[in-house]
Amino acid sequence: MKNNYELENRNWHSISSEEVVNRLETSISEGITEKEAENRLEQFGRNSLPEGKKENSLIKFLKQFNDVLIFVLLGSALITAFLKHFIDTGVIIAVVVINAIIGFFQENKAEKALEGIKNMLSLKAHVVRGGRRIEMDSSDLVIGDIVILNPGDKIPADMRLVKAINLKVEESALTGESTSIEKNVDIIDENSALGDRINMVFSGTSVSAGTGIGVVTATGKDTEIGKINKMMAEVKKITTPLIKQTSKFGETVSISVVVISILIFIFGFIFRNYGSKELLLSVIGLAVAAIPEGLPAILSIILAIGVENMAKRKAIIRNLPSVETLGSVSVICSDKTGTLTKNEMTVKSVVTSDSHYNIEGNGYSPRGRIINNEKEVDIKSEKTLKNTLLCFKTCNDAHLGKDTNDEWSIKGDPTEGALLTLAKKSNIKLDNLDREATIPFDSEYKYMATLVKYNGENIVYIKGAPDRLFDIAEKEENKDGQRDFNRAYWEKQMKDFASSGKRVIGAAYKKVPKDVISIDHSDLNGEIVFLGLAGIIDPPREEAIEAIKECTEAGITVKMITGDHIETAKAIGKQMGITNAEMALEGKEIEAMDDDELKEVAVKYNIFARTSPNHKLRLVEALQRKGLICAMTGDGVNDAPALKRADVGIAMGIKGTEVTKDASEMVLVDDNFRTIVNAVEEGRRVYDNLKKTILFILPTNGAEGFLIMASILFGTLIPLTPVQILWVNMVTSVTVSMALAFEKMEKGAMKRPPRNSKEPLLNGYFIWRIIFVSVLIGGGTLFMNVNLINRGYDLNEVRTITLHTIVITQMFHLYNSRTIRNFAFNRDFFTNKAVFIVSGLLVLLQLSITYIPFMNEIFGTIYMKPSHWAFPILMGIGVFIIIEIEKFIMRRVDKIKENK
Ligand code: ATP
């Protein structure tokens, strides 16, 4: 581009499309060259909007201090300073700062993980460059690029349309108007408003129907959406219902702890014989001990790790709370083609009114013969077959060719690719006919039609779902000419193909007058001549069969929703191992039912055939009304409402349109059903680990709180100083608390039914277990303390032993917490290395506080005799065994309940 002058004329809508193409020095068929694209990229910059303002790191760091606990701690620091306990003050402040630093880094790490995942979902555009059609990141688009638009595409830049076929665009992102606007290429008045510029399409809007071609006129911040400076990227908070629930719980605990501490202070002051200074310090200790400060940060890390793992396993989460929802999914509604099957289509049989033909070969290589009576057929002498193949070849948008590895491959729809391959297997070269007009395939209508000129006549070729063609066919072609359409014969042929799991496509044609230059759905009736049927195989994905089996064991129902014929659907359903696959419901039956009827039927049937996207929405609603948590897959633009409605909307990464991805909670990178089940597995694992972490951390605080509260109430020696308590909290939260995030999925996790999504986290059992372990550890330590003092141990010696006892017992308790119900020493004992690494680290930290003199000074600990290590270790082992006995009893109780 020579200068910016041309670009200053932003009235692209008021000049002809040819003029636009000229001024932007591009060409519709060739686009611009790669070299020119590079220059323009340099001149005008990337096609992206400036990112939403990132929060300043300092502010982010300071925000870590905005927390009830920190206020309590800072208050405590002030009081200790006032009491001239400056070491305590120093340690408390150090802990506050260290805590903030840890929180800051954890939050950053979680955000980075999510950022990386967001980048995996970058917007793509289909562009003509240097004469080739390529798919590229839309951020690389430049002015003058030629962009091809299809239904469901997000419009990546502002463009002047040069071609529009029934193109409708939804512009609510820009104008707030949610109905779709029909676009065309006509010149319009210079002064028309944005919403009236129907020959332009704008960045951020989306194609709701039809196709088109546009030339890019503005990119990045120069686009209309860039000008109004609407930020595309919103920063999402790392949270889910469970995390919200726990942080609220944490706040309630903090406030109650402060209140209890004050009451205990008053009690101790009046009824016990402590000095007020000592009492105040102990009460501060109590407050510090009982508040679970690290919990929310640890939970968000677990969640972020889960999201990262899912991305590694090819499931990209777009919406964090879905990680939890995934764990409670009870029904998965899946598309068939490409998700349960491989979407590698091969035509295996063809039938015309003259004969049956078998087709050799597999995949898209055109090697293989067309066989009849065990001999290769000569197409020249099989007029009906030749015409059928010509219809399949002509009424087709796919391209067949060799890829860079010299392998045959297709670009476009695999069904159409298979039909092209079939046509190429013919022993003569079929004519290449120029298409005058086309009605593209649409899963609503289930056919495609093309108008061509052939041998001086105007012919419309139609290919599509046989039942749709049977409804409109009047004649059928055979070797002798034409005769009346014999529906019964064709129905039988179709059923034969379909019941072996083949997808069936019919071919037909209609002659139209020579002056016809365009076609519409309403033209497809009268005088339609049926040609033949093709039976296409699409092998099931082996891994999807496995995954369906796993779902059944995990109490998750798999339902298949397909546009294919009912018999094809049932046959594939059976091959896939879907339960009840012998019965299926058709789209038209769904239409005839009211919502109440559908609710009952939707749970009974697992196969839904000949459906259109609006049936999906009704099915999701019906299943949800039955109380099921529903995951639903989709790819086309019309699937978006059903995905939005589903509890977990799942979009296809390869086949899916941008609009569907936008409406989804999760995107499958490989379109594979197996990936959904992997994500469910990961969802269950994450939820289990969140629960385990809570179950592990809360008793730490509970035990410390209990120990101090009980000692004040009983009037015994206060067993830990505030700095010692801070030490315990610090070392446990930076080491052992993190370990459970890496816990692998438990063996039985996919053998139990889905979690009831309404069940609160802190259910009866959880509360019991937290209190039980708190009292066990706290009470045990107190008992040991009293004994040691009675035996005349020195105060600092007792405190040192107590500190170790709490920490070491927590370490043993970590091994209990690795599984909520199962025996700790199971086959998975060595699967989580993190547990052993953090245990080692913890031991080192404990040794340092005991044997490094300056640490002794700060924390009031003393050099401990080796034999004294027996106290914490024995206590740890004791607690470990008691909790395992509790788990054993609980397993028994579970069994008894199950057998009832
Ligand atoms: P699923 O929902 O399992 O992914 P699908 O979405 O592929 O199935 P549709 O694409 O709606 O189902 O196809 C329904 C029917 O339309 C097919 O059984 C076939 O007969 C016909 N059909 C599919 N693709 C084409 C096409 N490109 N041209 C003409 N007819 C087609």
Short mmCIF file of C-alpha atoms in Angstrom, two decimals, residues 215-648:
data_model
loop_
_atom_site.label_atom_id
_atom_site.label_comp_id
_atom_site.label_asym_id
_atom_site.label_seq_id
_atom_site.Cartn_x
_atom_site.Cartn_y
_atom_site.Cartn_z
CA VAL A 215 -12.45 -7.60 1.34
CA VAL A 216 -10.90 -6.28 4.54
CA THR A 217 -11.17 -2.49 4.81
CA ALA A 218 -10.12 -1.94 8.43
CA THR A 219 -8.36 -3.97 11.09
CA GLY A 220 -7.69 -3.80 14.84
CA LYS A 221 -8.36 -0.48 16.51
CA ASP A 222 -9.48 1.09 13.19
CA THR A 223 -12.55 -1.17 13.01
CA GLU A 224 -15.91 0.13 14.15
CA ILE A 225 -15.74 -1.96 17.29
CA GLY A 226 -12.17 -0.81 17.88
CA LYS A 227 -13.32 2.79 17.60
CA ILE A 228 -15.97 2.46 20.27
CA ASN A 229 -13.21 0.78 22.23
CA LYS A 230 -15.26 -2.08 23.48
CA MET A 231 -12.92 -4.49 25.18
CA MET A 232 -13.17 -7.99 23.85
CA ALA A 233 -11.23 -9.60 26.64
CA GLU A 234 -12.76 -9.41 30.05
CA VAL A 235 -10.64 -10.53 32.95
CA LYS A 236 -12.36 -13.41 34.63
CA LYS A 237 -12.11 -14.02 38.36
CA ILE A 238 -10.72 -17.37 39.28
CA THR A 239 -13.61 -18.73 41.18
CA THR A 240 -16.33 -21.36 41.20
CA PRO A 241 -19.38 -21.93 43.42
CA LEU A 242 -17.33 -24.21 45.66
CA ILE A 243 -14.54 -21.68 46.11
CA LYS A 244 -17.05 -18.93 46.79
CA GLN A 245 -18.72 -21.19 49.34
CA THR A 246 -15.42 -21.90 51.10
CA SER A 247 -14.20 -18.34 51.16
CA LYS A 248 -17.52 -17.28 52.62
CA PHE A 249 -17.14 -20.05 55.14
CA GLY A 250 -13.61 -18.82 55.86
CA GLU A 251 -14.90 -15.32 56.53
CA THR A 252 -17.58 -16.61 58.88
CA VAL A 253 -14.95 -18.67 60.70
CA SER A 254 -12.65 -15.63 60.99
CA ILE A 255 -15.34 -13.43 62.48
CA SER A 256 -16.52 -16.14 64.89
CA VAL A 257 -12.92 -16.76 65.92
CA VAL A 258 -12.43 -13.09 66.79
CA VAL A 259 -15.64 -13.11 68.84
CA ILE A 260 -14.71 -16.36 70.61
CA SER A 261 -11.21 -15.03 71.31
CA ILE A 262 -12.64 -11.95 72.99
CA LEU A 263 -14.99 -14.10 75.08
CA ILE A 264 -12.15 -16.41 76.05
CA PHE A 265 -10.03 -13.42 77.00
CA ILE A 266 -12.79 -12.18 79.29
CA PHE A 267 -13.21 -15.69 80.73
CA GLY A 268 -9.48 -16.13 81.32
CA PHE A 269 -9.15 -12.69 82.83
CA ILE A 270 -11.94 -13.26 85.34
CA PHE A 271 -11.69 -16.95 86.17
CA ARG A 272 -8.09 -17.91 85.49
CA ASN A 273 -4.86 -16.89 86.94
CA TYR A 274 -3.01 -15.62 83.82
CA GLY A 275 -1.25 -12.28 83.55
CA SER A 276 -3.19 -10.05 81.19
CA LYS A 277 -0.21 -9.78 78.85
CA GLU A 278 0.23 -13.54 78.60
CA LEU A 279 -3.51 -13.98 78.15
CA LEU A 280 -3.65 -11.39 75.41
CA LEU A 281 -0.83 -13.11 73.55
CA SER A 282 -2.56 -16.48 73.88
CA VAL A 283 -5.83 -15.11 72.62
CA ILE A 284 -4.02 -13.59 69.67
CA GLY A 285 -2.50 -17.03 69.17
CA LEU A 286 -5.97 -18.53 69.19
CA ALA A 287 -7.18 -16.09 66.54
CA VAL A 288 -4.15 -16.77 64.37
CA ALA A 289 -4.46 -20.51 64.82
CA ALA A 290 -8.09 -21.00 64.01
CA ILE A 291 -8.38 -18.93 60.84
CA PRO A 292 -7.84 -20.98 57.67
CA GLU A 293 -5.97 -18.24 55.85
CA GLY A 294 -4.32 -20.15 53.01
CA LEU A 295 -7.40 -22.07 51.92
CA PRO A 296 -8.90 -19.90 49.14
CA ALA A 297 -5.52 -19.46 47.44
CA ILE A 298 -4.82 -23.19 47.54
CA LEU A 299 -8.25 -24.01 46.14
CA SER A 300 -7.78 -21.67 43.18
CA ILE A 301 -4.44 -23.28 42.43
CA ILE A 302 -6.05 -26.73 42.41
CA LEU A 303 -8.65 -25.42 40.00
CA ALA A 304 -6.06 -23.82 37.73
CA ILE A 305 -4.02 -27.03 37.66
CA GLY A 306 -7.21 -28.89 36.75
CA VAL A 307 -7.95 -26.52 33.89
CA GLU A 308 -4.38 -26.88 32.64
CA ASN A 309 -4.60 -30.67 32.80
CA MET A 310 -7.84 -30.62 30.86
CA ALA A 311 -6.20 -28.48 28.18
CA LYS A 312 -3.35 -31.01 27.99
CA ARG A 313 -5.99 -33.68 27.48
CA LYS A 314 -7.50 -31.59 24.67
CA ALA A 315 -10.50 -30.11 26.47
CA ILE A 316 -10.37 -26.33 26.77
CA ILE A 317 -12.45 -24.86 29.54
CA ARG A 318 -13.88 -21.45 28.73
CA ASN A 319 -15.79 -21.01 31.92
CA LEU A 320 -14.21 -21.98 35.25
CA PRO A 321 -17.24 -23.10 37.26
CA SER A 322 -17.75 -25.78 34.60
CA VAL A 323 -14.79 -27.67 36.04
CA GLU A 324 -17.01 -28.42 39.01
CA THR A 325 -20.15 -28.98 36.95
CA LEU A 326 -18.28 -31.52 34.82
CA GLY A 327 -17.82 -33.69 37.89
CA SER A 328 -21.58 -33.87 38.39
CA VAL A 329 -22.66 -34.44 34.77
CA SER A 330 -25.27 -37.21 34.62
CA VAL A 331 -26.07 -37.25 30.92
CA ILE A 332 -23.96 -36.52 27.84
CA CYS A 333 -25.83 -35.76 24.62
CA SER A 334 -23.42 -36.22 21.75
CA ASP A 335 -23.47 -35.68 18.01
CA LYS A 336 -22.67 -38.78 16.06
CA THR A 337 -20.64 -37.76 13.05
CA GLY A 338 -17.06 -36.93 13.93
CA THR A 339 -17.54 -37.18 17.69
CA LEU A 340 -18.59 -40.80 18.13
CA THR A 341 -17.46 -41.77 14.64
CA LYS A 342 -14.21 -40.95 12.86
CA ASN A 343 -15.78 -38.74 10.18
CA GLU A 344 -13.68 -40.61 7.64
CA MET A 345 -16.30 -41.42 5.11
CA THR A 346 -16.07 -44.01 2.32
CA VAL A 347 -18.81 -44.89 -0.14
CA LYS A 348 -19.11 -48.67 -0.05
CA SER A 349 -22.24 -49.27 -2.13
CA VAL A 350 -24.37 -47.59 -4.75
CA VAL A 351 -27.78 -48.61 -5.94
CA THR A 352 -29.73 -47.41 -8.99
CA SER A 353 -32.94 -48.76 -10.46
CA ASP A 354 -30.78 -50.92 -12.74
CA SER A 355 -28.33 -52.52 -10.37
CA HIS A 356 -26.34 -52.76 -7.14
CA TYR A 357 -22.68 -51.82 -7.07
CA ASN A 358 -19.95 -52.45 -4.52
CA ILE A 359 -17.09 -50.01 -4.22
CA GLU A 360 -13.55 -51.10 -3.42
CA GLY A 361 -11.04 -49.13 -1.40
CA ASN A 362 -11.07 -47.11 1.80
CA GLY A 363 -10.60 -43.45 2.66
CA TYR A 364 -10.13 -40.69 0.15
CA SER A 365 -7.69 -42.40 -2.21
CA PRO A 366 -9.52 -42.81 -5.52
CA ARG A 367 -7.93 -46.23 -5.98
CA GLY A 368 -10.53 -48.99 -6.05
CA ARG A 369 -13.01 -50.28 -8.58
CA ILE A 370 -16.76 -50.07 -8.91
CA ILE A 371 -17.88 -53.70 -8.99
CA ASN A 372 -21.01 -55.36 -10.23
CA ASN A 373 -21.33 -59.14 -10.39
CA GLU A 374 -17.69 -59.42 -9.33
CA LYS A 375 -16.52 -57.47 -12.39
CA GLU A 376 -15.45 -53.86 -12.74
CA VAL A 377 -18.25 -51.92 -14.41
CA ASP A 378 -17.76 -49.86 -17.52
CA ILE A 379 -19.42 -46.57 -16.67
CA LYS A 380 -19.90 -45.70 -20.33
CA SER A 381 -22.49 -48.43 -20.65
CA GLU A 382 -24.19 -47.70 -17.30
CA LYS A 383 -26.04 -44.50 -18.01
CA THR A 384 -27.95 -44.23 -14.72
CA LEU A 385 -24.84 -44.89 -12.64
CA LYS A 386 -22.89 -42.34 -14.64
CA ASN A 387 -25.58 -39.73 -14.12
CA THR A 388 -25.72 -40.52 -10.39
CA LEU A 389 -21.96 -40.05 -10.06
CA LEU A 390 -22.13 -36.84 -12.11
CA CYS A 391 -24.78 -35.52 -9.69
CA PHE A 392 -22.59 -36.37 -6.69
CA LYS A 393 -19.56 -34.77 -8.31
CA THR A 394 -21.31 -31.60 -9.46
CA CYS A 395 -23.45 -30.91 -6.43
CA ASN A 396 -20.40 -30.82 -4.20
CA ASP A 397 -18.33 -28.18 -2.38
CA ALA A 398 -15.38 -30.38 -1.34
CA HIS A 399 -11.95 -30.56 -2.96
CA LEU A 400 -10.00 -33.78 -3.39
CA GLY A 401 -6.24 -33.73 -3.90
CA LYS A 402 -2.87 -34.86 -2.59
CA ASP A 403 -1.52 -33.15 0.51
CA THR A 404 2.09 -32.27 1.26
CA ASN A 405 2.78 -35.90 2.31
CA ASP A 406 1.57 -37.07 -1.10
CA GLU A 407 -1.49 -38.62 0.55
CA TRP A 408 -5.00 -38.18 -0.82
CA SER A 409 -7.01 -35.87 1.35
CA ILE A 410 -10.06 -33.65 1.11
CA LYS A 411 -10.86 -30.09 1.96
CA GLY A 412 -14.45 -29.57 2.99
CA ASP A 413 -17.23 -31.82 4.23
CA PRO A 414 -16.15 -35.50 4.55
CA THR A 415 -19.52 -36.74 3.21
CA GLU A 416 -18.95 -34.72 0.07
CA GLY A 417 -15.29 -35.79 -0.02
CA ALA A 418 -16.41 -39.43 -0.04
CA LEU A 419 -18.76 -38.75 -2.95
CA LEU A 420 -15.99 -36.99 -4.91
CA THR A 421 -13.71 -39.98 -4.29
CA LEU A 422 -16.45 -42.26 -5.57
CA ALA A 423 -16.81 -40.17 -8.73
CA LYS A 424 -13.04 -40.38 -9.28
CA LYS A 425 -13.15 -44.18 -9.03
CA SER A 426 -15.15 -44.21 -12.26
CA ASN A 427 -13.15 -45.56 -15.21
CA ILE A 428 -13.95 -42.52 -17.36
CA LYS A 429 -13.43 -38.86 -16.62
CA LEU A 430 -16.75 -37.30 -15.69
CA ASP A 431 -17.50 -33.82 -17.05
CA ASN A 432 -16.56 -30.76 -15.02
CA LEU A 433 -19.68 -28.61 -15.07
CA ASP A 434 -19.71 -24.93 -14.16
CA ARG A 435 -22.16 -24.17 -11.40
CA GLU A 436 -24.53 -21.29 -12.09
CA ALA A 437 -26.25 -21.22 -8.70
CA THR A 438 -26.26 -23.31 -5.51
CA ILE A 439 -28.40 -23.97 -2.48
CA PRO A 440 -25.77 -25.02 0.11
CA PHE A 441 -26.30 -28.03 2.40
CA ASP A 442 -28.12 -27.13 5.56
CA SER A 443 -28.93 -29.61 8.32
CA GLU A 444 -32.38 -28.04 8.57
CA TYR A 445 -33.29 -29.03 4.97
CA LYS A 446 -30.80 -31.90 4.67
CA TYR A 447 -30.05 -31.50 0.96
CA MET A 448 -27.95 -29.46 -1.44
CA ALA A 449 -28.85 -28.36 -4.99
CA THR A 450 -26.84 -26.93 -7.88
CA LEU A 451 -27.89 -25.41 -11.18
CA VAL A 452 -25.66 -26.22 -14.19
CA LYS A 453 -25.72 -26.00 -17.95
CA TYR A 454 -25.25 -29.45 -19.48
CA ASN A 455 -25.55 -30.43 -23.12
CA GLY A 456 -27.45 -27.22 -23.87
CA GLU A 457 -29.94 -27.76 -21.06
CA ASN A 458 -30.38 -26.21 -17.61
CA ILE A 459 -30.29 -28.91 -14.95
CA VAL A 460 -30.63 -28.74 -11.18
CA TYR A 461 -28.75 -31.57 -9.46
CA ILE A 462 -29.91 -32.39 -5.96
CA LYS A 463 -28.23 -34.60 -3.41
CA GLY A 464 -29.39 -35.17 0.14
CA ALA A 465 -31.12 -37.26 2.78
CA PRO A 466 -33.07 -39.90 0.80
CA ASP A 467 -36.36 -39.46 2.65
CA ARG A 468 -36.34 -35.75 1.73
CA LEU A 469 -35.76 -36.61 -1.93
CA PHE A 470 -38.39 -39.39 -1.89
CA ASP A 471 -40.95 -36.79 -0.82
CA ILE A 472 -40.35 -34.71 -3.93
CA ALA A 473 -39.36 -37.31 -6.58
CA GLU A 474 -41.91 -38.02 -9.31
CA LYS A 475 -39.90 -40.20 -11.69
CA GLU A 476 -36.86 -42.45 -11.54
CA GLU A 477 -34.23 -42.96 -14.18
CA ASN A 478 -33.22 -46.37 -15.52
CA LYS A 479 -31.27 -47.67 -18.49
CA ASP A 480 -34.34 -47.42 -20.73
CA GLY A 481 -35.23 -43.85 -19.82
CA GLN A 482 -37.65 -42.84 -17.07
CA ARG A 483 -40.56 -44.41 -15.24
CA ASP A 484 -42.76 -43.55 -12.25
CA PHE A 485 -40.98 -43.30 -8.91
CA ASN A 486 -41.27 -46.59 -7.02
CA ARG A 487 -41.06 -45.40 -3.41
CA ALA A 488 -41.45 -48.84 -1.83
CA TYR A 489 -38.42 -50.15 -3.74
CA TRP A 490 -36.27 -47.22 -2.69
CA GLU A 491 -37.41 -47.27 0.92
CA LYS A 492 -36.26 -50.88 1.09
CA GLN A 493 -32.87 -50.07 -0.48
CA MET A 494 -32.39 -47.22 1.96
CA LYS A 495 -33.28 -49.38 4.94
CA ASP A 496 -30.87 -52.09 3.80
CA PHE A 497 -28.00 -49.59 3.69
CA ALA A 498 -28.96 -47.82 6.88
CA SER A 499 -29.46 -50.89 9.01
CA SER A 500 -25.81 -51.80 8.54
CA GLY A 501 -24.88 -48.36 9.90
CA LYS A 502 -24.28 -46.67 6.57
CA ARG A 503 -25.10 -43.02 6.04
CA VAL A 504 -27.26 -42.83 2.94
CA ILE A 505 -27.30 -40.04 0.37
CA GLY A 506 -29.67 -39.84 -2.58
CA ALA A 507 -29.14 -38.23 -6.00
CA ALA A 508 -31.80 -36.64 -8.19
CA TYR A 509 -32.18 -33.98 -10.87
CA LYS A 510 -34.68 -31.68 -12.47
CA LYS A 511 -34.61 -29.99 -15.87
CA VAL A 512 -35.50 -26.29 -15.75
CA PRO A 513 -36.10 -23.71 -18.49
CA LYS A 514 -33.03 -22.10 -20.02
CA ASP A 515 -33.81 -18.66 -18.65
CA VAL A 516 -33.60 -19.85 -15.06
CA ILE A 517 -30.43 -18.43 -13.54
CA SER A 518 -31.04 -18.85 -9.81
CA ILE A 519 -32.67 -21.45 -7.59
CA ASP A 520 -34.51 -21.47 -4.31
CA HIS A 521 -36.00 -24.17 -2.02
CA SER A 522 -39.39 -23.50 -3.59
CA ASP A 523 -38.05 -24.54 -7.02
CA LEU A 524 -37.37 -28.06 -5.86
CA ASN A 525 -40.63 -29.73 -6.70
CA GLY A 526 -42.38 -31.22 -9.72
CA GLU A 527 -40.65 -33.24 -12.45
CA ILE A 528 -37.91 -34.42 -10.14
CA VAL A 529 -36.17 -37.53 -11.38
CA PHE A 530 -34.54 -39.82 -8.84
CA LEU A 531 -31.17 -41.33 -9.78
CA GLY A 532 -29.78 -43.52 -7.04
CA LEU A 533 -28.42 -43.97 -3.52
CA ALA A 534 -24.93 -44.12 -2.08
CA GLY A 535 -24.21 -45.96 1.19
CA ILE A 536 -21.32 -44.44 3.13
CA ILE A 537 -19.48 -46.00 6.05
CA ASP A 538 -18.06 -43.90 8.83
CA PRO A 539 -16.26 -46.19 11.29
CA PRO A 540 -16.88 -45.70 15.03
CA ARG A 541 -13.99 -44.31 17.06
CA GLU A 542 -12.63 -47.22 19.07
CA GLU A 543 -11.74 -44.92 21.95
CA ALA A 544 -15.30 -43.56 22.01
CA ILE A 545 -16.67 -47.09 22.47
CA GLU A 546 -14.36 -47.49 25.47
CA ALA A 547 -15.41 -44.09 26.80
CA ILE A 548 -19.10 -44.94 26.54
CA LYS A 549 -18.46 -48.08 28.57
CA GLU A 550 -16.73 -45.98 31.20
CA CYS A 551 -19.69 -43.59 31.28
CA THR A 552 -22.08 -46.44 31.90
CA GLU A 553 -19.96 -47.56 34.87
CA ALA A 554 -19.82 -43.98 36.12
CA GLY A 555 -23.62 -43.68 36.09
CA ILE A 556 -23.59 -41.26 33.16
CA THR A 557 -26.08 -41.86 30.35
CA VAL A 558 -24.85 -41.27 26.82
CA LYS A 559 -27.41 -40.10 24.29
CA MET A 560 -26.71 -39.80 20.58
CA ILE A 561 -28.39 -36.99 18.69
CA THR A 562 -27.92 -37.19 14.95
CA GLY A 563 -29.25 -35.81 11.71
CA ASP A 564 -28.85 -39.26 10.16
CA HIS A 565 -31.52 -41.78 9.30
CA ILE A 566 -33.13 -43.69 12.17
CA GLU A 567 -31.81 -47.07 11.05
CA THR A 568 -28.26 -45.73 10.57
CA ALA A 569 -28.49 -44.16 14.01
CA LYS A 570 -29.66 -47.36 15.67
CA ALA A 571 -27.01 -49.48 13.97
CA ILE A 572 -24.19 -47.10 14.93
CA GLY A 573 -25.66 -46.78 18.43
CA LYS A 574 -25.45 -50.55 18.82
CA GLN A 575 -21.88 -50.66 17.53
CA MET A 576 -20.95 -47.95 20.01
CA GLY A 577 -22.48 -49.82 22.95
CA ILE A 578 -25.09 -47.19 23.77
CA THR A 579 -27.75 -48.69 26.02
CA ASN A 580 -31.27 -49.13 24.59
CA ALA A 581 -29.93 -48.55 21.07
CA GLU A 582 -32.66 -50.73 19.60
CA MET A 583 -35.20 -47.96 20.14
CA ALA A 584 -34.92 -44.49 18.67
CA LEU A 585 -36.96 -41.35 18.44
CA GLU A 586 -37.18 -39.19 15.31
CA GLY A 587 -37.14 -35.41 15.10
CA LYS A 588 -40.64 -35.28 13.73
CA GLU A 589 -41.91 -37.29 16.73
CA ILE A 590 -40.22 -34.80 19.06
CA GLU A 591 -42.03 -32.02 17.24
CA ALA A 592 -45.40 -33.70 17.79
CA MET A 593 -44.90 -33.89 21.58
CA ASP A 594 -45.59 -31.24 24.15
CA ASP A 595 -43.00 -30.45 26.82
CA ASP A 596 -44.49 -32.78 29.41
CA GLU A 597 -44.57 -35.77 27.08
CA LEU A 598 -41.07 -35.03 25.88
CA LYS A 599 -39.79 -34.90 29.46
CA GLU A 600 -40.79 -38.53 30.03
CA VAL A 601 -39.64 -39.78 26.64
CA ALA A 602 -36.31 -37.94 26.62
CA VAL A 603 -35.01 -39.97 29.55
CA LYS A 604 -36.20 -43.28 28.07
CA TYR A 605 -34.63 -43.00 24.62
CA ASN A 606 -30.91 -42.75 24.00
CA ILE A 607 -30.94 -42.44 20.22
CA PHE A 608 -32.49 -39.44 18.47
CA ALA A 609 -32.44 -39.47 14.68
CA ARG A 610 -33.24 -37.06 11.85
CA THR A 611 -33.10 -34.22 14.30
CA SER A 612 -32.52 -30.55 13.58
CA PRO A 613 -30.74 -28.19 15.95
CA ASN A 614 -33.94 -26.84 17.53
CA HIS A 615 -34.77 -30.37 18.74
CA LYS A 616 -31.52 -30.33 20.70
CA LEU A 617 -32.68 -27.32 22.68
CA ARG A 618 -35.98 -28.98 23.56
CA LEU A 619 -34.18 -32.17 24.57
CA VAL A 620 -31.79 -30.36 26.91
CA GLU A 621 -34.67 -28.55 28.53
CA ALA A 622 -36.62 -31.79 28.93
CA LEU A 623 -33.67 -33.59 30.53
CA GLN A 624 -32.98 -30.68 32.86
CA ARG A 625 -36.59 -30.67 33.95
CA LYS A 626 -36.01 -34.26 35.02
CA GLY A 627 -33.24 -32.99 37.29
CA LEU A 628 -30.37 -34.24 35.14
CA ILE A 629 -27.11 -32.35 34.72
CA CYS A 630 -26.70 -32.24 31.00
CA ALA A 631 -23.63 -31.90 28.76
CA MET A 632 -24.42 -31.29 25.09
CA THR A 633 -22.17 -31.15 22.04
CA GLY A 634 -22.67 -29.02 18.96
CA ASP A 635 -20.90 -27.61 15.93
CA GLY A 636 -23.24 -25.60 13.71
CA VAL A 637 -24.37 -22.04 14.31
CA ASN A 638 -27.90 -23.26 15.06
CA ASP A 639 -26.63 -25.44 17.89
CA ALA A 640 -25.64 -22.37 19.92
CA PRO A 641 -28.94 -21.99 21.85
CA ALA A 642 -28.85 -25.65 22.96
CA LEU A 643 -25.23 -25.31 24.09
CA LYS A 644 -26.01 -22.15 26.02
CA ARG A 645 -28.87 -23.91 27.74
CA ALA A 646 -26.96 -27.10 28.62
CA ASP A 647 -25.18 -27.27 31.98
CA VAL A 648 -21.97 -27.90 30.08
#
